[in-house]
Short mmCIF file of N, CA and C in Angstrom, two decimals:
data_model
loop_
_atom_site.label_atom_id
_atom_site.label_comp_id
_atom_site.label_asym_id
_atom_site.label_seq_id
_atom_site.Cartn_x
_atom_site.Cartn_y
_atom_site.Cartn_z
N UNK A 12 -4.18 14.73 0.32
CA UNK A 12 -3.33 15.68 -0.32
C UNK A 12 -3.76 15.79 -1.77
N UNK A 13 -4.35 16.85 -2.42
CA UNK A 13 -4.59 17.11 -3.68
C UNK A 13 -3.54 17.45 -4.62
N UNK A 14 -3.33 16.95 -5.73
CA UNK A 14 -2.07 17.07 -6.61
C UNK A 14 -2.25 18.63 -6.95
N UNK A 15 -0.70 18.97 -7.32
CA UNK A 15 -0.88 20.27 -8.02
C UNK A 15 -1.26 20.07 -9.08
N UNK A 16 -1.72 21.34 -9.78
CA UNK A 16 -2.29 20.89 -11.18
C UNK A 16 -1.28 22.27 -11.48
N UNK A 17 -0.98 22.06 -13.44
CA UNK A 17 -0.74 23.13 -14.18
C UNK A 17 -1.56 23.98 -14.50
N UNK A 18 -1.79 25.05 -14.10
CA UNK A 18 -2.96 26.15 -14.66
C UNK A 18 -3.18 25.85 -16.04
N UNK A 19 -2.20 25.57 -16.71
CA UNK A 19 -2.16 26.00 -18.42
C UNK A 19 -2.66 24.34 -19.18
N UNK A 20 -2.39 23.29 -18.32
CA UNK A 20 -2.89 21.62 -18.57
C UNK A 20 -3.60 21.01 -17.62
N UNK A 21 -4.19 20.26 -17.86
CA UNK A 21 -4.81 18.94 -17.03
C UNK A 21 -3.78 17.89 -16.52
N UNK A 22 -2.31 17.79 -16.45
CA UNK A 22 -1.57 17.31 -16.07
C UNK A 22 -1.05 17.36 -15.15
N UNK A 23 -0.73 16.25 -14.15
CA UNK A 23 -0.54 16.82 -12.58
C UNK A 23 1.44 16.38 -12.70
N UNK A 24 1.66 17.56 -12.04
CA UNK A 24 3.25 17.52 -12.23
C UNK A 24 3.65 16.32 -10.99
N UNK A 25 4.51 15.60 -11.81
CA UNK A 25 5.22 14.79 -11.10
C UNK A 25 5.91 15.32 -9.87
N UNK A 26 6.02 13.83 -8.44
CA UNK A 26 6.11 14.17 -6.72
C UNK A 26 7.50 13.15 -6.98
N UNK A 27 8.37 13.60 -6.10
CA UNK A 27 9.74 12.66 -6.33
C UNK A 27 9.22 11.73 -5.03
N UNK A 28 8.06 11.53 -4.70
CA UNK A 28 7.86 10.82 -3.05
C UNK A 28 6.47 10.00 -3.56
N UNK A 29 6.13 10.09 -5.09
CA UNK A 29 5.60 8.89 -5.62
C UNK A 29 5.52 8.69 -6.90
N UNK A 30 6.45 9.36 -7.77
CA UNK A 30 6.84 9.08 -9.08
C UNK A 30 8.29 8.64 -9.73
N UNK A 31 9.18 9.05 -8.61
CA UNK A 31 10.23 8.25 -9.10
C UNK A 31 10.84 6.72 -8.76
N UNK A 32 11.38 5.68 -8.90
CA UNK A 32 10.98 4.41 -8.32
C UNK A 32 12.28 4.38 -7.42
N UNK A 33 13.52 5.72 -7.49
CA UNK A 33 14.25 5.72 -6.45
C UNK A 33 14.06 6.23 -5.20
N UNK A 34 13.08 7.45 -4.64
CA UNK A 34 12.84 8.29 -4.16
C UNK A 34 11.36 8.01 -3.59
N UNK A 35 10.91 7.14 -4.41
CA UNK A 35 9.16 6.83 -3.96
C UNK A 35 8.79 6.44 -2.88
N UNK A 36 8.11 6.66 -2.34
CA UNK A 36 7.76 5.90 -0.84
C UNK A 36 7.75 4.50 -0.80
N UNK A 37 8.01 3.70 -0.25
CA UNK A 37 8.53 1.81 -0.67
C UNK A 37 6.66 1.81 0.11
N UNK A 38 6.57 2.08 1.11
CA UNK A 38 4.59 1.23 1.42
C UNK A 38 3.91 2.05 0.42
N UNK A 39 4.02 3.32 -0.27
CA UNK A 39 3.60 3.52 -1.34
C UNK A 39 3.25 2.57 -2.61
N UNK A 40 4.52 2.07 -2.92
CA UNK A 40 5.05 1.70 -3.72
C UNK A 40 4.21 0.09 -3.33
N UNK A 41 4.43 -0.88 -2.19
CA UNK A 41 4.23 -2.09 -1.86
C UNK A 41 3.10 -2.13 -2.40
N UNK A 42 2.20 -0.50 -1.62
CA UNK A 42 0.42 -1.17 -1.80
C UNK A 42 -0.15 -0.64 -3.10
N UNK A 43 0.62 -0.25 -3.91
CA UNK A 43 0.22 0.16 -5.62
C UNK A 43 0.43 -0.82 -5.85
N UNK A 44 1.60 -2.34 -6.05
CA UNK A 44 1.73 -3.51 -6.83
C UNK A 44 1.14 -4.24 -5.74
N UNK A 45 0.37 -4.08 -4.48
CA UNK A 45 -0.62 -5.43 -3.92
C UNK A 45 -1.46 -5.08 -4.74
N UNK A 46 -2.24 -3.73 -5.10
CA UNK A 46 -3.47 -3.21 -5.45
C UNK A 46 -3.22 -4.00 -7.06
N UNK A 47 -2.50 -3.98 -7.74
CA UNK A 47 -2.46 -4.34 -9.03
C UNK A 47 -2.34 -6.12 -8.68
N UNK A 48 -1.97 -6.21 -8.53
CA UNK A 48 -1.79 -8.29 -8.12
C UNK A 48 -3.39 -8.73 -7.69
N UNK A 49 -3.54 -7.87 -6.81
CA UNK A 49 -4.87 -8.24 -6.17
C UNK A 49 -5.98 -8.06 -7.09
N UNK A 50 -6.03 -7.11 -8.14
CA UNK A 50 -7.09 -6.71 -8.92
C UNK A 50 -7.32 -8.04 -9.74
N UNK A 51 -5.92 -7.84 -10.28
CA UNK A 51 -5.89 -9.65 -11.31
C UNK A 51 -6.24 -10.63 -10.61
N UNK A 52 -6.03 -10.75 -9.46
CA UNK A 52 -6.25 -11.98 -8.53
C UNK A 52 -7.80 -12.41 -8.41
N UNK A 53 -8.60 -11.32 -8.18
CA UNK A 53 -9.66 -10.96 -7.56
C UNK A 53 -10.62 -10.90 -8.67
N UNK A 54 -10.07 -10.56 -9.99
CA UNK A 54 -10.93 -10.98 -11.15
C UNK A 54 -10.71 -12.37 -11.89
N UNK A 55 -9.54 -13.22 -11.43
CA UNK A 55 -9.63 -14.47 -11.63
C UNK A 55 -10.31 -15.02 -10.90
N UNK A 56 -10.13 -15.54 -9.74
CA UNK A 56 -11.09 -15.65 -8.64
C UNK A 56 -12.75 -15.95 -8.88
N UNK A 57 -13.11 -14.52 -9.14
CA UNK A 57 -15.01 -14.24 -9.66
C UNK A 57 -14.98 -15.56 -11.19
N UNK A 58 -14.32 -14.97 -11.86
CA UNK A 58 -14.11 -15.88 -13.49
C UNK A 58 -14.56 -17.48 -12.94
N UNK A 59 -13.95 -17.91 -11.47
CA UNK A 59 -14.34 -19.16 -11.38
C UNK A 59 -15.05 -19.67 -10.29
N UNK A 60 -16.13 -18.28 -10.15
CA UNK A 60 -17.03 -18.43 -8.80
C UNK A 60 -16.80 -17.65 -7.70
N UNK A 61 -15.46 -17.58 -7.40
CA UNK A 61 -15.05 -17.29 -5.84
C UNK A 61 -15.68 -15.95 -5.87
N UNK A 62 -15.05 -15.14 -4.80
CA UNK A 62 -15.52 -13.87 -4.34
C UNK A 62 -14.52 -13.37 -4.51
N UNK A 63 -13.11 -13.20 -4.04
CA UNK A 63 -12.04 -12.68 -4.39
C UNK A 63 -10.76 -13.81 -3.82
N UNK A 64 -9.51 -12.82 -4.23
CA UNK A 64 -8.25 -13.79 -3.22
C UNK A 64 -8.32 -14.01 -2.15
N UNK A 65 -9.34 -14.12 -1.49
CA UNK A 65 -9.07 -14.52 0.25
C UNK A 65 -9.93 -16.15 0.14
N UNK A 66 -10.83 -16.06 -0.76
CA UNK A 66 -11.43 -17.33 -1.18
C UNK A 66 -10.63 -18.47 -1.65
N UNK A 67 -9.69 -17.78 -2.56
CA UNK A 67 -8.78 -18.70 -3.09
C UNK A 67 -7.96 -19.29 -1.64
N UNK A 68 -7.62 -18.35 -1.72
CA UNK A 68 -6.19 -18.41 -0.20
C UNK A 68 -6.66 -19.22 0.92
N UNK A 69 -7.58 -19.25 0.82
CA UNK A 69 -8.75 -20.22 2.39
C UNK A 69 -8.48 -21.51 1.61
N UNK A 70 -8.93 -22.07 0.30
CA UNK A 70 -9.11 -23.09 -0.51
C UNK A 70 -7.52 -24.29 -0.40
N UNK A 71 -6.59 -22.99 -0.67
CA UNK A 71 -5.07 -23.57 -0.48
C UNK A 71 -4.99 -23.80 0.65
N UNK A 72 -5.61 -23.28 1.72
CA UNK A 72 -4.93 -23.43 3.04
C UNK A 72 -5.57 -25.23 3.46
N UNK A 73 -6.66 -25.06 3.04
CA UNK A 73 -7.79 -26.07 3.31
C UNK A 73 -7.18 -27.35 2.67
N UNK A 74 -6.60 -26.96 1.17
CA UNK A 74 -6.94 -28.35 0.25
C UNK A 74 -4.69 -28.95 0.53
N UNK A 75 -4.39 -27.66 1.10
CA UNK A 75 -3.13 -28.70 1.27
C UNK A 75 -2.22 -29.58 2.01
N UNK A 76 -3.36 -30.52 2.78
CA UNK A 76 -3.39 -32.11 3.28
C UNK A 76 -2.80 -31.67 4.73
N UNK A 77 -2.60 -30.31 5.61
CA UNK A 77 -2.91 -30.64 6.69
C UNK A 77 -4.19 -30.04 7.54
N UNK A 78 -4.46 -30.88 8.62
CA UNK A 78 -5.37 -30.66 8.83
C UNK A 78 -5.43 -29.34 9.97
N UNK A 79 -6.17 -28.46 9.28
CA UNK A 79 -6.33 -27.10 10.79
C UNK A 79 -7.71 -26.90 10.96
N UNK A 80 -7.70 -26.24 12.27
CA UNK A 80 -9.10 -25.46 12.54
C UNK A 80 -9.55 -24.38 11.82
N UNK A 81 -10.58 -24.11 12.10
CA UNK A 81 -10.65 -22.81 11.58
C UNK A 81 -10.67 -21.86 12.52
N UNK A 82 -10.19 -21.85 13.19
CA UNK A 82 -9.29 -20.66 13.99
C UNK A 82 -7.55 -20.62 13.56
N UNK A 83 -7.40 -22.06 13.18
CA UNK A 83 -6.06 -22.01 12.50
C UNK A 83 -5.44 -21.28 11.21
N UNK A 84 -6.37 -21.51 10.49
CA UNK A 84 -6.67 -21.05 9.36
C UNK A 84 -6.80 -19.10 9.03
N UNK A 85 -7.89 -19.11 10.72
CA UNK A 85 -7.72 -17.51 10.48
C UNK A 85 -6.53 -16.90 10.76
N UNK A 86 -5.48 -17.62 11.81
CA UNK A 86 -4.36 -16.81 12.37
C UNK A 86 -3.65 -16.98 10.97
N UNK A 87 -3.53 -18.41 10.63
CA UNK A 87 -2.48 -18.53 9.05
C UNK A 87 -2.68 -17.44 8.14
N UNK A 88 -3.56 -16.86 7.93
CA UNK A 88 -4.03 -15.37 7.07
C UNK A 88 -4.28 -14.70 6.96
N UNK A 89 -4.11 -14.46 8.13
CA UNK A 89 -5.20 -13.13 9.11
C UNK A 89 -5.97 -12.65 8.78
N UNK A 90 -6.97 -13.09 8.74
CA UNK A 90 -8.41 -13.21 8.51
C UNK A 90 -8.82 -13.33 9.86
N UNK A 91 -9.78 -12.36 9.91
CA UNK A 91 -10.96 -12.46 11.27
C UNK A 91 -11.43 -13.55 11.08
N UNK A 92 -11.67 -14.06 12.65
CA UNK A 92 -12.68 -15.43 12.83
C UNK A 92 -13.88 -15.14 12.14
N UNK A 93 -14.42 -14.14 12.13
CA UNK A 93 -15.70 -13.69 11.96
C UNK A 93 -16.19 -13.81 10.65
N UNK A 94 -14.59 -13.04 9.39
CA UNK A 94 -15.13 -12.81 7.90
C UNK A 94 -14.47 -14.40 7.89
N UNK A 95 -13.68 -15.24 8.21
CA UNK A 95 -13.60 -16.26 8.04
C UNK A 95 -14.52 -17.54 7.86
N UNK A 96 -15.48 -17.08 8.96
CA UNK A 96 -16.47 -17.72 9.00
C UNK A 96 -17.51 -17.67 7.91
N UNK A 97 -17.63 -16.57 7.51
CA UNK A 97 -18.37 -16.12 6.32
C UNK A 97 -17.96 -16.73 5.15
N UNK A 98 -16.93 -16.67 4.84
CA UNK A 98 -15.94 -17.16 3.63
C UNK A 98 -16.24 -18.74 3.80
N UNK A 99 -16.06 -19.61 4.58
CA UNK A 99 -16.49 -21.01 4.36
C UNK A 99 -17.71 -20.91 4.54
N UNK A 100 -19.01 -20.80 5.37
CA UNK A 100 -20.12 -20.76 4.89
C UNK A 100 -20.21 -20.63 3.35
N UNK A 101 -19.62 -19.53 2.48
CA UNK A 101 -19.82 -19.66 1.05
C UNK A 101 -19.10 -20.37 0.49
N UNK A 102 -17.94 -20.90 0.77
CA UNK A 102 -17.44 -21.84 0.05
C UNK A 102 -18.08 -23.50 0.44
N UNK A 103 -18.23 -23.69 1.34
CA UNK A 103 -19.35 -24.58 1.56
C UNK A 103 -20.48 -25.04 0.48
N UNK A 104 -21.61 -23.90 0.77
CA UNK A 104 -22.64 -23.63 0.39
C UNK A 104 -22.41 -24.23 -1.07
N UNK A 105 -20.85 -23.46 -1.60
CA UNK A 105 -20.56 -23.75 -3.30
C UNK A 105 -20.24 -25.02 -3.30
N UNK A 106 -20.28 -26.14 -2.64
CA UNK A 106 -19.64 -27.30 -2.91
C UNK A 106 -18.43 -27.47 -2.50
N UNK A 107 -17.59 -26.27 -2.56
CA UNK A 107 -16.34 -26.70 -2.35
C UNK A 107 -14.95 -26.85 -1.43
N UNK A 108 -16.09 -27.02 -0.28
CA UNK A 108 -15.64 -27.85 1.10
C UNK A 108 -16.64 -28.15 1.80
N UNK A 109 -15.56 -29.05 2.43
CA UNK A 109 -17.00 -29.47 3.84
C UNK A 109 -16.69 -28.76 4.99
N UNK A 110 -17.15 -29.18 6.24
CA UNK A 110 -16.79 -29.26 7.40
C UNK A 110 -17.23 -29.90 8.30
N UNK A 111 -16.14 -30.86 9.08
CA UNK A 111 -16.20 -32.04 10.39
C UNK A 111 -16.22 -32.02 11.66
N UNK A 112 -17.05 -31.63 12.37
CA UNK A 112 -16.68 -31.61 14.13
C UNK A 112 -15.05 -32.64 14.34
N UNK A 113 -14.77 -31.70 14.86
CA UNK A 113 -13.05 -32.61 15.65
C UNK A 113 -14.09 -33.80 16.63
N UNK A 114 -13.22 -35.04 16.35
CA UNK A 114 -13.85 -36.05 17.09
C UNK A 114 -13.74 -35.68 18.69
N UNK A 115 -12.74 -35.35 18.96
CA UNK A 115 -12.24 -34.95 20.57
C UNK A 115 -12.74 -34.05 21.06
N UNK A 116 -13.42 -32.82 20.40
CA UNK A 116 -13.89 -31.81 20.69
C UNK A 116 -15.20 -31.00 19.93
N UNK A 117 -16.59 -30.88 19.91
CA UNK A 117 -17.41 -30.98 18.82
C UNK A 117 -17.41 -29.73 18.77
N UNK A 118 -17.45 -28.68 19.51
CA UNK A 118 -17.25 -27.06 19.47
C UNK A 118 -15.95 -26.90 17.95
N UNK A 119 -15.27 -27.73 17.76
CA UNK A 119 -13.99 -27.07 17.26
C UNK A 119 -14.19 -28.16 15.46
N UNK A 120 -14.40 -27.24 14.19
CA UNK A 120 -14.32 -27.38 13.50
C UNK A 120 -13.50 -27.55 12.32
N UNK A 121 -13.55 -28.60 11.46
CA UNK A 121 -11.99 -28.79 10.95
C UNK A 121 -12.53 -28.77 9.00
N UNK A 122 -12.08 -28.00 8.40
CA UNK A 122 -13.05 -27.58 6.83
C UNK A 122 -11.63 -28.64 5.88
N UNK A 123 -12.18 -29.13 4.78
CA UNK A 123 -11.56 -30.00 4.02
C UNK A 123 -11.98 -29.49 2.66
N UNK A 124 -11.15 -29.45 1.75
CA UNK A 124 -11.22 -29.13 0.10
C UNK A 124 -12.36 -30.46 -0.30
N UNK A 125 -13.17 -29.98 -1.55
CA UNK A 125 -13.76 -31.21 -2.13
C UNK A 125 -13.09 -31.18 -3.37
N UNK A 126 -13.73 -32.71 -4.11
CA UNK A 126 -12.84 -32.32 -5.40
C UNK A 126 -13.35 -31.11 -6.36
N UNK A 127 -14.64 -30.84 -6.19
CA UNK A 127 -14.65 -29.83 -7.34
C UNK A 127 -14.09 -28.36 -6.58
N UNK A 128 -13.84 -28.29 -5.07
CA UNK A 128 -12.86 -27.29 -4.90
C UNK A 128 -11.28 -27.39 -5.07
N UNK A 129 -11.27 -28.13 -5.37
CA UNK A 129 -9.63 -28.87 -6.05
C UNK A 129 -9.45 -28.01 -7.37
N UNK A 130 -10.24 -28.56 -7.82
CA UNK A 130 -10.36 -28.20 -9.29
C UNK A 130 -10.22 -26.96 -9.74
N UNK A 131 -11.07 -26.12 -8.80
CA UNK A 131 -11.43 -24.93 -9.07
C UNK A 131 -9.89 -24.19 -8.86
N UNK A 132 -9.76 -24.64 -7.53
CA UNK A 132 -8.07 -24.21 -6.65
C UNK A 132 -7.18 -24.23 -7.79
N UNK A 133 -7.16 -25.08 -8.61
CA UNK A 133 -6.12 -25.45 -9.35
C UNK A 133 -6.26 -24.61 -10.72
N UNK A 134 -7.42 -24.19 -11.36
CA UNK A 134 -7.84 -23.56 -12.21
C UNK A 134 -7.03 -22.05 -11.85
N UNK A 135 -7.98 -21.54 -11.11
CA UNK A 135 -7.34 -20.16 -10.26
C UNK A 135 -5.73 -20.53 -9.84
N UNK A 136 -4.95 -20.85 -9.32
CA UNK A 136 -3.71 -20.89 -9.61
C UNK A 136 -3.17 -20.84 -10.75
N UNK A 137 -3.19 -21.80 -11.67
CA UNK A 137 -2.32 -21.81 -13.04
C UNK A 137 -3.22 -20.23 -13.49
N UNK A 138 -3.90 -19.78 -13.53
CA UNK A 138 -4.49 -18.46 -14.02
C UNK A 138 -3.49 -17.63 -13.26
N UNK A 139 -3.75 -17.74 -11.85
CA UNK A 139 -2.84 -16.76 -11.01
C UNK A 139 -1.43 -16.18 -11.60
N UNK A 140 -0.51 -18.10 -11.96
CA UNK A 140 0.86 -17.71 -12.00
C UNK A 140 1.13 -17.06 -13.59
N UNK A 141 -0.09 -17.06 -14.53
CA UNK A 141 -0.02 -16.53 -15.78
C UNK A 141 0.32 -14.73 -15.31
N UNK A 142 -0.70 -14.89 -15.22
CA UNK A 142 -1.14 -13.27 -14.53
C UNK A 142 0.44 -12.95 -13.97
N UNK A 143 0.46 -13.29 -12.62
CA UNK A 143 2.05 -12.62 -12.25
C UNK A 143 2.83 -12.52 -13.14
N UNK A 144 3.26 -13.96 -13.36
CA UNK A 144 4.05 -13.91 -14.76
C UNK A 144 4.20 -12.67 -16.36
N UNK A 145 3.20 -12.43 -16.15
CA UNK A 145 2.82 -11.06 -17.00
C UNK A 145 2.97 -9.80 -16.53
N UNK A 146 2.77 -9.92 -15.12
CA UNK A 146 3.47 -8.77 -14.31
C UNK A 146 5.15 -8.87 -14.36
N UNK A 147 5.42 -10.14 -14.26
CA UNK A 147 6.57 -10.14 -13.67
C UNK A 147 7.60 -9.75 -14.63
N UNK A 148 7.25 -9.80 -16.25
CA UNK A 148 7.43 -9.63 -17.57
C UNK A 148 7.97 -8.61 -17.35
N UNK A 149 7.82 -7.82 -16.89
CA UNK A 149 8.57 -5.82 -16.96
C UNK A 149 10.11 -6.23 -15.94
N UNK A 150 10.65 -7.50 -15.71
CA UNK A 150 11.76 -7.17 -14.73
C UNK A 150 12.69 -8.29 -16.02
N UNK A 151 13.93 -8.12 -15.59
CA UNK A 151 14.72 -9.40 -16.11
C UNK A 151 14.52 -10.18 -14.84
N UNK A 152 14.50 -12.02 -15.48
CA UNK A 152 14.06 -12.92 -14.86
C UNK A 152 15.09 -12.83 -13.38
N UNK A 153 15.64 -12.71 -13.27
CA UNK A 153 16.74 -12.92 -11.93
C UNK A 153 16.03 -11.71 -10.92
N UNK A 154 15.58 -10.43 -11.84
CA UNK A 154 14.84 -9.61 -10.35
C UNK A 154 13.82 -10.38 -10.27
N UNK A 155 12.77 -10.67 -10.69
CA UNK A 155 11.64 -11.40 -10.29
C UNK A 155 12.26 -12.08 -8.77
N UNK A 156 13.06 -13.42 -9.08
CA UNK A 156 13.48 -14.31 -7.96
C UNK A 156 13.79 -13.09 -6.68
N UNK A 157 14.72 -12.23 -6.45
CA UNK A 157 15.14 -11.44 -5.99
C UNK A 157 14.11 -10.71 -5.59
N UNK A 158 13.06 -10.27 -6.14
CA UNK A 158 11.94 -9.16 -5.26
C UNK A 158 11.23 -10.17 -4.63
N UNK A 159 10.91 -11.80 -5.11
CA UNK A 159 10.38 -12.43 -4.58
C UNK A 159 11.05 -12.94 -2.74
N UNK A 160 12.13 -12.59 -2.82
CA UNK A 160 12.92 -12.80 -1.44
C UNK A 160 13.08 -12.08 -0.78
N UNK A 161 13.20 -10.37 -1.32
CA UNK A 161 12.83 -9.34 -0.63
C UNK A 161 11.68 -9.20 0.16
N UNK A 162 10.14 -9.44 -0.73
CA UNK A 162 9.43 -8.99 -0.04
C UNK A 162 9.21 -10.42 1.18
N UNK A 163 9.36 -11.33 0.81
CA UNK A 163 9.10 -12.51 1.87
C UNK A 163 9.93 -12.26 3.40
N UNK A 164 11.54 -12.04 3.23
CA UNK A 164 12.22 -11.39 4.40
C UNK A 164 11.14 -10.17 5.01
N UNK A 165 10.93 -9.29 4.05
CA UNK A 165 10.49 -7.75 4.96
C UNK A 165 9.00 -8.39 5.34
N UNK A 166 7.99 -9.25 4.81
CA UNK A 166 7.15 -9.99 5.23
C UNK A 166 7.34 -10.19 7.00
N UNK A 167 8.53 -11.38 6.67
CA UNK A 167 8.72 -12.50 7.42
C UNK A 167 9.30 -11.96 9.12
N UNK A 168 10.18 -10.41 8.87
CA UNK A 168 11.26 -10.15 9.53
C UNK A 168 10.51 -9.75 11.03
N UNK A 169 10.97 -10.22 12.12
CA UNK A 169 10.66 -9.63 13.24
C UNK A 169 11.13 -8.31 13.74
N UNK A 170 10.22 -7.77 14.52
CA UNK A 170 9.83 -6.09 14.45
C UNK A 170 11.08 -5.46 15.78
N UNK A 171 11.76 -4.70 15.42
CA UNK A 171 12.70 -3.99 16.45
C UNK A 171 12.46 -3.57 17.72
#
C-alpha cells in the first residue's frame, strides 16, 4: 500500500490504522517495537562478536545449568533445527561452547556455555537491559511492569 502524498509537500498524511497509538493496528504496532528492540539487540550482539539476538538467546539457553539437546533448544526458540545448527557451529567455532555426545545415545547432542561464552552472555545482557531500559524510559515505571505482562500473557495464551 503506497502512502498518500500531499501534492503541495513531501509529507505523507497521517493513517488512523498506523499513526494513532489508539486506533493503530496492535501486530502493527508489536512488530515496529520487536523491529526497534531487535535492532538494539542485534547491534549489541555484533559489538561482542555474535551475529545477532538469536546468538545471544542460544547462549542463555545453553549457559543456564540445564541440560538440553539441541533439538531442545530449537523447540525452546523456535529456531529451525537446521539455522540452529548453524548458530552453534559458530558459536562453537568462537570458543564459546562446546558440544558432548549424550552418553546413552551418541546421535543426540548436548551444547554447554564456556567461560568466555559466559562472559560474553553476560556482557550482552547488562548492555541489553541498558538499552530496554532506555526504551522503556518513554513509559512511567509501573507501565513498563504492565506491558511487560501483557505481552508475556498474549505470548503465552492458548489459541481459541
Amino acid at each position: 500500500m503506497l502512502p498518500q502524498m500531499d501534492p503541495e509537500s513531501d509529507a505523507v498524511k497521517p493513517c488512523a490504522t498506523i499513526d494513532d497509538p489508539v486506533t493503530a493496528d496492535l501486530t502493527w504496532l508489536m512488530q515496529r517495537a520487536t523491529r526497534v528492540l531487535s535492532d538494539d539487540f542485534d547491534e549489541l550482539a555484533r559489538n561482542e562478536g555474535l551475529s545477532d539476538l538469536r546468538d545471544c538467546l542460544v547462549l542463555a539457553v545453553v549457559g543456564d545449568g540445564a541440560e538440553r539437546t539441541q533439538l531442545e533448544i530449537s523447540r525452546s526458540l523456535g529456531i529451525d533445527k537446521t539455522t540452529l545448527v548453524a548458530i552453534l557451529d559458530r558459536l562453537e567455532k568462537q570458543g564459546l561452547l562446546t558440544r558432548e555426545h549424550l552418553l546413552t545415545d551418541r546421535r543426540v547432542r548436548i551444547p554447554s556455555i564456556t567461560p568466555t561464552g559466559t562472559a560474553v552472555l553476560d556482557r550482552v545482557m547488562e548492555a541489553r537491559d541498558r538499552a530496554v531500559a532506555d526504551r522503556l524510559n518513554a513509559l512511567p515505571a509501573d507501565e513498563g511492569a504492565v506491558l511487560r505482562t501483557a505481552l508475556w500473557r498474549i505470548a503465552t495464551a492458548a489459541s481459541s
